[in-house]
Coordinates of C-alpha atoms and ligand atoms in Angstrom, one line a residue:
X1 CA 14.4 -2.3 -25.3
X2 CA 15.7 -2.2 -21.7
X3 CA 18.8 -4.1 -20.2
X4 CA 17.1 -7.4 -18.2
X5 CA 18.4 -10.7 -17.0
X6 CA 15.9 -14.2 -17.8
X7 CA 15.7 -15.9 -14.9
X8 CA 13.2 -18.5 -14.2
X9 CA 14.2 -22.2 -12.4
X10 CA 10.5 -23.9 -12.3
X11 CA 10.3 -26.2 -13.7
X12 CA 6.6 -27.1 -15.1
X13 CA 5.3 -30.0 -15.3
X14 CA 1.6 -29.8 -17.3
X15 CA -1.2 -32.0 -18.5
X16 CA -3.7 -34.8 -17.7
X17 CA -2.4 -36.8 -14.8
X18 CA 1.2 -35.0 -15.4
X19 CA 1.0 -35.6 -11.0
X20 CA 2.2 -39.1 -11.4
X21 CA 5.9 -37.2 -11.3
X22 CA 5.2 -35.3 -8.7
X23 CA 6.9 -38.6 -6.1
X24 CA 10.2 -38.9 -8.0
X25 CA 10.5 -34.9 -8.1
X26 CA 9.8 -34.9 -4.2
X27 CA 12.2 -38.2 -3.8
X28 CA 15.4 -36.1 -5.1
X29 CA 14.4 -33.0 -2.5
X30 CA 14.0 -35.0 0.9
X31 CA 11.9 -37.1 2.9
X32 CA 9.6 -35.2 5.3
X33 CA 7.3 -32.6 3.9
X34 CA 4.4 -30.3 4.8
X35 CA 1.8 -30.5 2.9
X36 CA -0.1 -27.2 2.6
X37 CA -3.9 -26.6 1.5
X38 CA -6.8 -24.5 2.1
X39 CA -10.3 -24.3 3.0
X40 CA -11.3 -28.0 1.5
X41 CA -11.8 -28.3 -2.2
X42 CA -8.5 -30.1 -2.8
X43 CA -10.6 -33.1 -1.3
X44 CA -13.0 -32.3 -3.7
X45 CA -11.0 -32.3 -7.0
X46 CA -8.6 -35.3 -6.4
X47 CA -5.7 -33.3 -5.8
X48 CA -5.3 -34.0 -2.5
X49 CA -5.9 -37.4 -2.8
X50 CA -3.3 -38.0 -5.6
X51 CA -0.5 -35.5 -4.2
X52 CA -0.8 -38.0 -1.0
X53 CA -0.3 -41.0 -3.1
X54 CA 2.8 -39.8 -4.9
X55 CA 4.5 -38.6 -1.5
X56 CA 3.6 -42.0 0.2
X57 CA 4.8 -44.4 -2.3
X58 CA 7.8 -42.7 -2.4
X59 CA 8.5 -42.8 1.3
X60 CA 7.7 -39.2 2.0
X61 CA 6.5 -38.0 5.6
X62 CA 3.4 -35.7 5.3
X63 CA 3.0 -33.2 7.6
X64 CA -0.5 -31.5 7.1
X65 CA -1.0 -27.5 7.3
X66 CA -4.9 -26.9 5.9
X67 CA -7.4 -23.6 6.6
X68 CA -5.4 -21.2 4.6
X69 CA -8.0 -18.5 3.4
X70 CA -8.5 -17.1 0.1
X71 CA -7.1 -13.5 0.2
X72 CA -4.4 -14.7 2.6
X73 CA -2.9 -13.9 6.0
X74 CA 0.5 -13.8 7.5
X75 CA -0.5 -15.0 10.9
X76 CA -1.2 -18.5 9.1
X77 CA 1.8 -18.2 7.3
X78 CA 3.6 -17.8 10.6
X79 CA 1.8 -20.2 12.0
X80 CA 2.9 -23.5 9.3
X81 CA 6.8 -22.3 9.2
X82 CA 6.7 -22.4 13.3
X83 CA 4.8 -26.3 12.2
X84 CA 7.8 -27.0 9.9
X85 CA 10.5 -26.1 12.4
X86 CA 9.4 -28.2 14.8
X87 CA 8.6 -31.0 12.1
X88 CA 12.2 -30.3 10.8
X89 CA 10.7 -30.7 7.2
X90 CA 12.5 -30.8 3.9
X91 CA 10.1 -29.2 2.0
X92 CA 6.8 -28.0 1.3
X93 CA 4.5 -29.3 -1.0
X94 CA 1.7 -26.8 -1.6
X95 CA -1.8 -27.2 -2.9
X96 CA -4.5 -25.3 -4.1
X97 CA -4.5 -22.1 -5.7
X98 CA -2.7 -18.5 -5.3
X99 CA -3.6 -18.5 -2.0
X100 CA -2.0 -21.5 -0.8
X101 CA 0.7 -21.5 -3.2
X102 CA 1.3 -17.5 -2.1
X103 CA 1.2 -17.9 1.4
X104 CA 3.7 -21.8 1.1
X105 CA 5.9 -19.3 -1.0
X106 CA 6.7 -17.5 2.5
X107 CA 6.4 -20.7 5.3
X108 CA 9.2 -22.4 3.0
X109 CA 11.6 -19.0 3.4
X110 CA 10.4 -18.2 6.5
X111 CA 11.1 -22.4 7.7
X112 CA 14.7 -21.6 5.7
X113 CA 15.2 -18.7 7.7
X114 CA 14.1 -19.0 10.8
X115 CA 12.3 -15.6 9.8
X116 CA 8.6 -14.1 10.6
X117 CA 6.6 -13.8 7.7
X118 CA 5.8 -10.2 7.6
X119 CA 9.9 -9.7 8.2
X120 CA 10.5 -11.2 4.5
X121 CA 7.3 -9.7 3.0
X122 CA 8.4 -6.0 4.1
X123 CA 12.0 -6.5 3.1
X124 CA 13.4 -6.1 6.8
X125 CA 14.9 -9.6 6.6
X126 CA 16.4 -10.5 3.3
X127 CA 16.1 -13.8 2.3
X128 CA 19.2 -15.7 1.1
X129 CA 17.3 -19.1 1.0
X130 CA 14.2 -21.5 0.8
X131 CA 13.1 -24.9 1.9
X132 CA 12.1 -26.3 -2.0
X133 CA 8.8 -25.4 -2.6
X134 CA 6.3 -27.9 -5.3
X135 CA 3.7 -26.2 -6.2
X136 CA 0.2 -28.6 -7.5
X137 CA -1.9 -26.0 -8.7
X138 CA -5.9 -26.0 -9.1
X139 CA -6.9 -23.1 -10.3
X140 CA -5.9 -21.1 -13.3
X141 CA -5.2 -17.4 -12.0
X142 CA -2.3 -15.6 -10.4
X143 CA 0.9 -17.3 -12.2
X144 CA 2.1 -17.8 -8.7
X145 CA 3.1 -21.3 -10.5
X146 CA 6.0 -20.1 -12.1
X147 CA 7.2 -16.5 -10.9
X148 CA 8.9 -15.6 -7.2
X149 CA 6.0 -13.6 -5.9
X150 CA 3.5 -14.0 -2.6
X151 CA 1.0 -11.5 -2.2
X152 CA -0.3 -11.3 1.7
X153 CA -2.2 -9.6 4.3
X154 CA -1.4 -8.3 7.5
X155 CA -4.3 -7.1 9.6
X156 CA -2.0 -5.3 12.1
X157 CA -0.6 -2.7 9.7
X158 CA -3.8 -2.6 7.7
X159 CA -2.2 -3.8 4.4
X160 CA -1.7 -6.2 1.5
X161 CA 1.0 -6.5 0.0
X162 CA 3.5 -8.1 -2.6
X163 CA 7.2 -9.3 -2.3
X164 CA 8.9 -11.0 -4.8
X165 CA 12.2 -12.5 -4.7
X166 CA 14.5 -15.0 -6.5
X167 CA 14.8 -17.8 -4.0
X168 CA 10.7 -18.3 -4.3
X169 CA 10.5 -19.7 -7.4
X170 CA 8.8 -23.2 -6.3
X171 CA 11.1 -25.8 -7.5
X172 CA 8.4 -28.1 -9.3
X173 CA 5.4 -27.1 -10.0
X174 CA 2.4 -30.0 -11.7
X175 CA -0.4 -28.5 -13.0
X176 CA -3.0 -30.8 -14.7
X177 CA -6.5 -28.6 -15.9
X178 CA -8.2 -31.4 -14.9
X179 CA -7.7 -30.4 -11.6
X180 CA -9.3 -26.5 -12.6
X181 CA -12.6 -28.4 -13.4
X182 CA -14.5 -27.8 -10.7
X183 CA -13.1 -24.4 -10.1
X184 CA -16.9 -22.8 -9.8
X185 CA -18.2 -20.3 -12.4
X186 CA -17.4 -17.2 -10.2
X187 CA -13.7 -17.9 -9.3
X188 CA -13.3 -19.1 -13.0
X189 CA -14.4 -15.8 -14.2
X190 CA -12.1 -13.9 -11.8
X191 CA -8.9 -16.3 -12.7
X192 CA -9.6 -14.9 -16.5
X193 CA -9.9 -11.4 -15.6
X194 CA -6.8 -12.1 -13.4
X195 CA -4.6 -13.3 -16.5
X196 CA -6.2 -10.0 -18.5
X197 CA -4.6 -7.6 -15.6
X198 CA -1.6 -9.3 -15.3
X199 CA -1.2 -8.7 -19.5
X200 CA -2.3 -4.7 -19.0
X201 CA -0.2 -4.4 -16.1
X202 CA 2.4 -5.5 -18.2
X203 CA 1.1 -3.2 -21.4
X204 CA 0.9 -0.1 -19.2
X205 CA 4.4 -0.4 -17.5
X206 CA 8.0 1.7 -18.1
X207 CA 9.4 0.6 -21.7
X208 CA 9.5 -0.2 -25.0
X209 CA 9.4 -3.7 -25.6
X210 CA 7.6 -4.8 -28.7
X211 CA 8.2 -8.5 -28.7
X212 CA 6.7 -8.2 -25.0
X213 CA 3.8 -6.3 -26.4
X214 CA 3.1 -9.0 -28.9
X215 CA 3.2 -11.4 -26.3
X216 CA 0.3 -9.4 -24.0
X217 CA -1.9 -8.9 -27.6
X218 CA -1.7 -12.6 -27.7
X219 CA -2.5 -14.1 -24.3
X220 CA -5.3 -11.5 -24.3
X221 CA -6.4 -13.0 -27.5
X222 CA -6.2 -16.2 -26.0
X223 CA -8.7 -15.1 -23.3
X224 CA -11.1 -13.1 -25.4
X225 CA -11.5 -16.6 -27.5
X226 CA -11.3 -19.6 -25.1
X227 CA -12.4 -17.2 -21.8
X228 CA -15.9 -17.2 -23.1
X229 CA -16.3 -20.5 -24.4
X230 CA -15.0 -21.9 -21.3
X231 CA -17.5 -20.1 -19.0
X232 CA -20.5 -21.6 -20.9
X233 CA -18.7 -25.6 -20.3
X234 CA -16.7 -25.4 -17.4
X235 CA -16.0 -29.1 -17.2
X236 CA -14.2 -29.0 -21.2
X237 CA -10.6 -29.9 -20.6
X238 CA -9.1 -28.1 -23.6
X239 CA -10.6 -24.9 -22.5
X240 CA -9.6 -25.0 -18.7
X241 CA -5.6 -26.4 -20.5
X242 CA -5.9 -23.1 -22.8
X243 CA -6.7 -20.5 -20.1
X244 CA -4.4 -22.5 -17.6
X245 CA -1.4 -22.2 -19.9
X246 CA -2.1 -18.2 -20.2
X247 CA -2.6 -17.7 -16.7
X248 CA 0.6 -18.9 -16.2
X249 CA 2.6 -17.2 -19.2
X250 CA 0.8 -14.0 -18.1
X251 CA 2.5 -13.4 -15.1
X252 CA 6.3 -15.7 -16.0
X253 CA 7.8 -12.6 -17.2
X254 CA 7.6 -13.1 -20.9
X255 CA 5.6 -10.3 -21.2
X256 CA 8.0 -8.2 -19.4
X257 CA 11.2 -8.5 -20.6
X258 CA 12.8 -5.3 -22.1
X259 CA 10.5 -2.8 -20.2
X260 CA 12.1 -0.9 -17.0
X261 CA 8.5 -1.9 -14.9
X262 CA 5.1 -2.9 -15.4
X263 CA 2.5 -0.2 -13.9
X264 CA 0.6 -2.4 -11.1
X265 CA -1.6 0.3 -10.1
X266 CA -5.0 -1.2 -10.5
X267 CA -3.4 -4.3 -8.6
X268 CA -2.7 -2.0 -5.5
X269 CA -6.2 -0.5 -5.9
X270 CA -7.8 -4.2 -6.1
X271 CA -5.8 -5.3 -3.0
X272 CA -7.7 -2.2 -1.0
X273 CA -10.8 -4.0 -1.9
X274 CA -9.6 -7.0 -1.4
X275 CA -8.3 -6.0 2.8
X276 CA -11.2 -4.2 3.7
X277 CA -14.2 -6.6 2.2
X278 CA -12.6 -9.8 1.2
X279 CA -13.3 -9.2 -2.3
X280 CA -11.7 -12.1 -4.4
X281 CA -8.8 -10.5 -6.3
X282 CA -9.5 -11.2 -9.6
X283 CA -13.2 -9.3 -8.9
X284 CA -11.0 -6.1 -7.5
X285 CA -9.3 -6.1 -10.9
X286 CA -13.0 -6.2 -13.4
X287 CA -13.9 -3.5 -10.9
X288 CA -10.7 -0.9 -11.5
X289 CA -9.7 -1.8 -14.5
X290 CA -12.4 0.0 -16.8
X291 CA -12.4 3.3 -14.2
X292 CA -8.2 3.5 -13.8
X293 CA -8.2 3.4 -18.0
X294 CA -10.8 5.7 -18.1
X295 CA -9.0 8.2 -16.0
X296 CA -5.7 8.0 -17.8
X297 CA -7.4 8.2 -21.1
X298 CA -8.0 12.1 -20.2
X299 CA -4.2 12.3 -20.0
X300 CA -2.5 10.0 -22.4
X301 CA -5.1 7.6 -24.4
X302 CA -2.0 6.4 -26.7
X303 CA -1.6 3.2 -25.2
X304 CA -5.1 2.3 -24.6
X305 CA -5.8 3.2 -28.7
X306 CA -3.2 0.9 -29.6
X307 CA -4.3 -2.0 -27.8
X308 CA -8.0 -1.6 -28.7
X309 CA -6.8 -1.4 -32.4
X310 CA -4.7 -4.6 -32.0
X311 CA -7.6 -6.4 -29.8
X312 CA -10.4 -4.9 -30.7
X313 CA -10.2 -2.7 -34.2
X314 CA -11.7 -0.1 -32.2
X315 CA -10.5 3.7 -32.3
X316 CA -11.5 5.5 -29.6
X317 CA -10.1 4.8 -26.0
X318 CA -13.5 4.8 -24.8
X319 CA -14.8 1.8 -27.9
X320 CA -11.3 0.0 -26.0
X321 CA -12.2 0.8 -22.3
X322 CA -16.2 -0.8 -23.1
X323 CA -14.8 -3.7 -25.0
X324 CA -12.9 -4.7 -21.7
X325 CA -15.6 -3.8 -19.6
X326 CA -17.9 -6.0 -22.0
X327 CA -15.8 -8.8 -21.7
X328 CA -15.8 -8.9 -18.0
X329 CA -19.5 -8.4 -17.7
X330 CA -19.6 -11.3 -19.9
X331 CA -17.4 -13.2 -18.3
X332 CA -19.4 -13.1 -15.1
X333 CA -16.8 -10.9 -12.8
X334 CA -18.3 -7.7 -11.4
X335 CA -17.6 -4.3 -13.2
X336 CA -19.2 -1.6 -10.7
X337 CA -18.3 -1.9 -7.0
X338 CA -21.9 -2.7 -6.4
X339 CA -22.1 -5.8 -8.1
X340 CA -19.6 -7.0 -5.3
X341 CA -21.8 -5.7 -2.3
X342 CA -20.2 -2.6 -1.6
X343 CA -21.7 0.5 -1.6
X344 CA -21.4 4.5 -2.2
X345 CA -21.1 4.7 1.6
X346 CA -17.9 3.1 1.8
X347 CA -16.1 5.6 -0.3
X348 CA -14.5 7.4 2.6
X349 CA -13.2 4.2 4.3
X350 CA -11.5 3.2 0.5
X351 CA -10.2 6.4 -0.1
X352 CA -8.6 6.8 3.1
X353 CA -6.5 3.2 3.3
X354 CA -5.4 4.0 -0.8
X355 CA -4.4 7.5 0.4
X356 CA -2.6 6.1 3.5
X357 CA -0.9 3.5 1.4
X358 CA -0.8 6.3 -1.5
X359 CA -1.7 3.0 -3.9
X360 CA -0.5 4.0 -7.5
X361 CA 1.5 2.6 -9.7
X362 CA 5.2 2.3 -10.7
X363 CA 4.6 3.7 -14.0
X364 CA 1.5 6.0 -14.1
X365 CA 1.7 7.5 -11.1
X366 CA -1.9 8.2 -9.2
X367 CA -2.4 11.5 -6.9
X368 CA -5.5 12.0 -4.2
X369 CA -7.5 13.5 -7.3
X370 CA -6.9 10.7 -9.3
X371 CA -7.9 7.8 -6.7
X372 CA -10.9 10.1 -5.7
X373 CA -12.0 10.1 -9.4
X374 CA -11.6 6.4 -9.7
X375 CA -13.1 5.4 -7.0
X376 CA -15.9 7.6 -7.9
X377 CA -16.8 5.8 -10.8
X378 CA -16.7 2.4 -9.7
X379 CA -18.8 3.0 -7.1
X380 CA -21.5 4.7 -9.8
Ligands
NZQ1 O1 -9.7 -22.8 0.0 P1 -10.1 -23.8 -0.9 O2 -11.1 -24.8 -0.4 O3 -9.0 -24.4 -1.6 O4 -11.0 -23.0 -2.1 C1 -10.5 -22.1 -3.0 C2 -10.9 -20.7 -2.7 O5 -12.1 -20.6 -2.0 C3 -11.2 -22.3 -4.3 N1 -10.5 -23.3 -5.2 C4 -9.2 -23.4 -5.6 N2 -9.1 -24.4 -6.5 C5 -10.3 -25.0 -6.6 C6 -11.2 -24.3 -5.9 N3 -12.5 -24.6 -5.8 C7 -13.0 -25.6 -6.6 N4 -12.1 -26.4 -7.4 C8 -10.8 -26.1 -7.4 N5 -10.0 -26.8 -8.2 O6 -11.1 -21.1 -5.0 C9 -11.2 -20.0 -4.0 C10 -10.1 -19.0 -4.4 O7 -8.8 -19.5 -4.3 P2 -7.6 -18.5 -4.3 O8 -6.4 -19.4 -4.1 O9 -7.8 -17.4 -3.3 O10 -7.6 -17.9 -5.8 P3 -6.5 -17.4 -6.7 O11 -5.8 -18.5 -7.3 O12 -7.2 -16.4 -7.6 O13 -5.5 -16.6 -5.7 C11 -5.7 -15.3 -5.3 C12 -4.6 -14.8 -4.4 O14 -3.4 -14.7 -5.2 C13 -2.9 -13.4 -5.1 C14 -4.2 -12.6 -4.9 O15 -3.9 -11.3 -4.4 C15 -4.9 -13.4 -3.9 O16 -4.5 -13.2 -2.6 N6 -2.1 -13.0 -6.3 C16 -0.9 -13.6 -6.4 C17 0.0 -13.3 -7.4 C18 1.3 -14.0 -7.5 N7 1.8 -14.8 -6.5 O17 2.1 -13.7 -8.5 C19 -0.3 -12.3 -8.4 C20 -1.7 -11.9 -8.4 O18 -1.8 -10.6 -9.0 C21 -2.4 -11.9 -7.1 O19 -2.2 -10.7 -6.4
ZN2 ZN1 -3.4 -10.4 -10.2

């Protein structure tokens, strides 16, 4: 096991109307805030609704921020912080899912710091504070609940990107499945496969951490069991509170303490997909996944063998790499590049942003030949 340091400050507040504390939390942080959302289904869900109760009968200015696109972007980012300064707010209250929670990760440091967003995202200005951050999440996914991470795009330098730092943890975050129920069939699909990468991510990484590993074999498990049943009764709360609770313990760290790194390759492959064609994230991931294991399994198969065995009680790498496939295509979330809308023809545009950004990951490093290979396959 690796040297590490536990650090996480959220505190999370779950279950069926678990938003009736969201007032008093907000009461103790200030008295203004801007309320963040996206495109419109918080109006649909009662989240909105409920998160403007709590914040009105306890006194608390709303300031509204809304359009925030799935597969986010800084300019809207920049946008809401230069909103908050001029509001003077005291904190922001975000809604929705990664997106929104992602991108109200950065207006809060960027409000704190008097910072542009992509300044803080690329590391040029270091952040040394936040303006809180609660977090009411509605769909089960990213983690982005409980870790320090934002992941956004900027269209001027061609990228997306992750940057994750300590003072980004939100302060509260409420999450109540009930809110996840009308996530639709598609974006629940991709929030499970999401969950799945975060866990292999974590598997494939720098380390040997066996308490962690038993942690990824059972939030997998988790999935492969409840992940199924919950696509076939979308509107069963125990299911949506099962995969909810793994999203978020998927990507909190436990599965990471005592390794050096988690890989995060196929991530930085998805996000290609994700910039050029607005391909929800969790669809980028069903897509790699199978063809990035598939390619190191003609280098080093030991890893992949293990987990089949513990998952699966398959031998082979390949019996492992078509279980996973299996369970994506059952879930719904598309496993060839087609199934997404894109086609052979794009392969030079792919290859050429994940050789300028030389995507890979920390652990398993990828070369031209590999991303070429990969690439290949998925779009087969
Ligand atoms: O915009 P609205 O109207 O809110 O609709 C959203 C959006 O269209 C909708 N939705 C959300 N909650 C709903 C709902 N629809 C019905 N009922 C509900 N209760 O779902 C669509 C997708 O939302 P989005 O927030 O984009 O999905 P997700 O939570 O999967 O977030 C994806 C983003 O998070 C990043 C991804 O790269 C992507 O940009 N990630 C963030 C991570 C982190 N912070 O740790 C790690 C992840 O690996 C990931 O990279
Ligand atoms: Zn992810």
């Amino acid at each position: 096991m690796e040297n590490f340091t536990a650090y996480n400050p959220t505190k999370l507040h779950f279950g069926n109307g678990i938003i009736k504390d969201l007032g008093e939390a907000a009461a103790a942080l200030g008295k203004k805030a801007l309320l963040v959302y996206g495109k419109g289904s918080v109006m649909r869900n009662g989240s909105y609704a409920d998160t403007v109760a709590q914040l009105k009968n306890n006194h608390i200015g709303i300031i509204e921020y809304n359009g925030i696109k799935p597969n986010p972007v800084v300019d809207s980012v920049d946008e809401a912080a230069a909103l908050g300064i001029r509001e003077n707010i005291d904190m922001v209250v975000a809604v929705g899912g990664g997106s929104v929670i992602d991108s109200a990760k950065i207006i809060a440091v960027s409000i704190a710091e008097k910072a542009k967003g992509w300044d803080i995202m690329t590391g040029k200005q270091k952040p040394a504070t936040s303006v809180p951050l609660i977090a009411v999440l509605t769909l089960a996914a990213t983690g982005t609940e409980m870790n320090p991470t934002a992941v956004l795009q900027n269209h001027e330098t061609d990228q997306k990107i992750g940057f994750r730092n300590p003072v980004m943890f939100p302060v509260h975050s409420f999450l109540d499945p009930g809110y996840t129920k009308s996530v639709p069939a598609n974006h629940t699909a991709y929030g499970i496969v999401d969950l799945v990468a975060h866990s292999l991510e974590a598997w494939f990484g720098q380390g040997d951490a066996p308490l962690s590993d038993s942690f990824v074999i059972a939030i997998i498990n988790e999935a492969l069991e409840v992940g199924p049943l919950l696509m076939k009764n979308l509107e069963n709360y125990e299911y949506r509170a099962r995969i909810m609770w793994a999203a978020t313990n998927a990507l909190n760290d436990v599965t990471m303490h005592g390794r050096i790194s988690g890989d995060w390759g196929v991530h930085a492959l998805g996000h290609i997909l994700s910039y050029l064609y607005d391909t929800p994230h969790g669809a980028t991931l069903s897509i790699f996944y199978p063809a990035w294991m598939r390619q190191l399994a003609q280098k080093n198969p030991d890893r992949i063998i293990k987990l089949g065995k513990a998952l699966f009680d398959t031998t082979t790498a390949e019996e492992t790499i078509s279980a996973f496939e299996n369970f994506f295509r059952e879930l719904g979330s598309p496993v060839k590049a087609s199934e997404a809308g894109i086609g052979k023809e794009k392969e030079e545009e792919i290859l050429s942003l994940l050789n300028k950004h030389n995507a890979s990951g920390v652990h398993i490093r990828l070369n031209d030949y590999d991303r070429k290979a990969i690439v290949n396959m998925v779009l087969q």
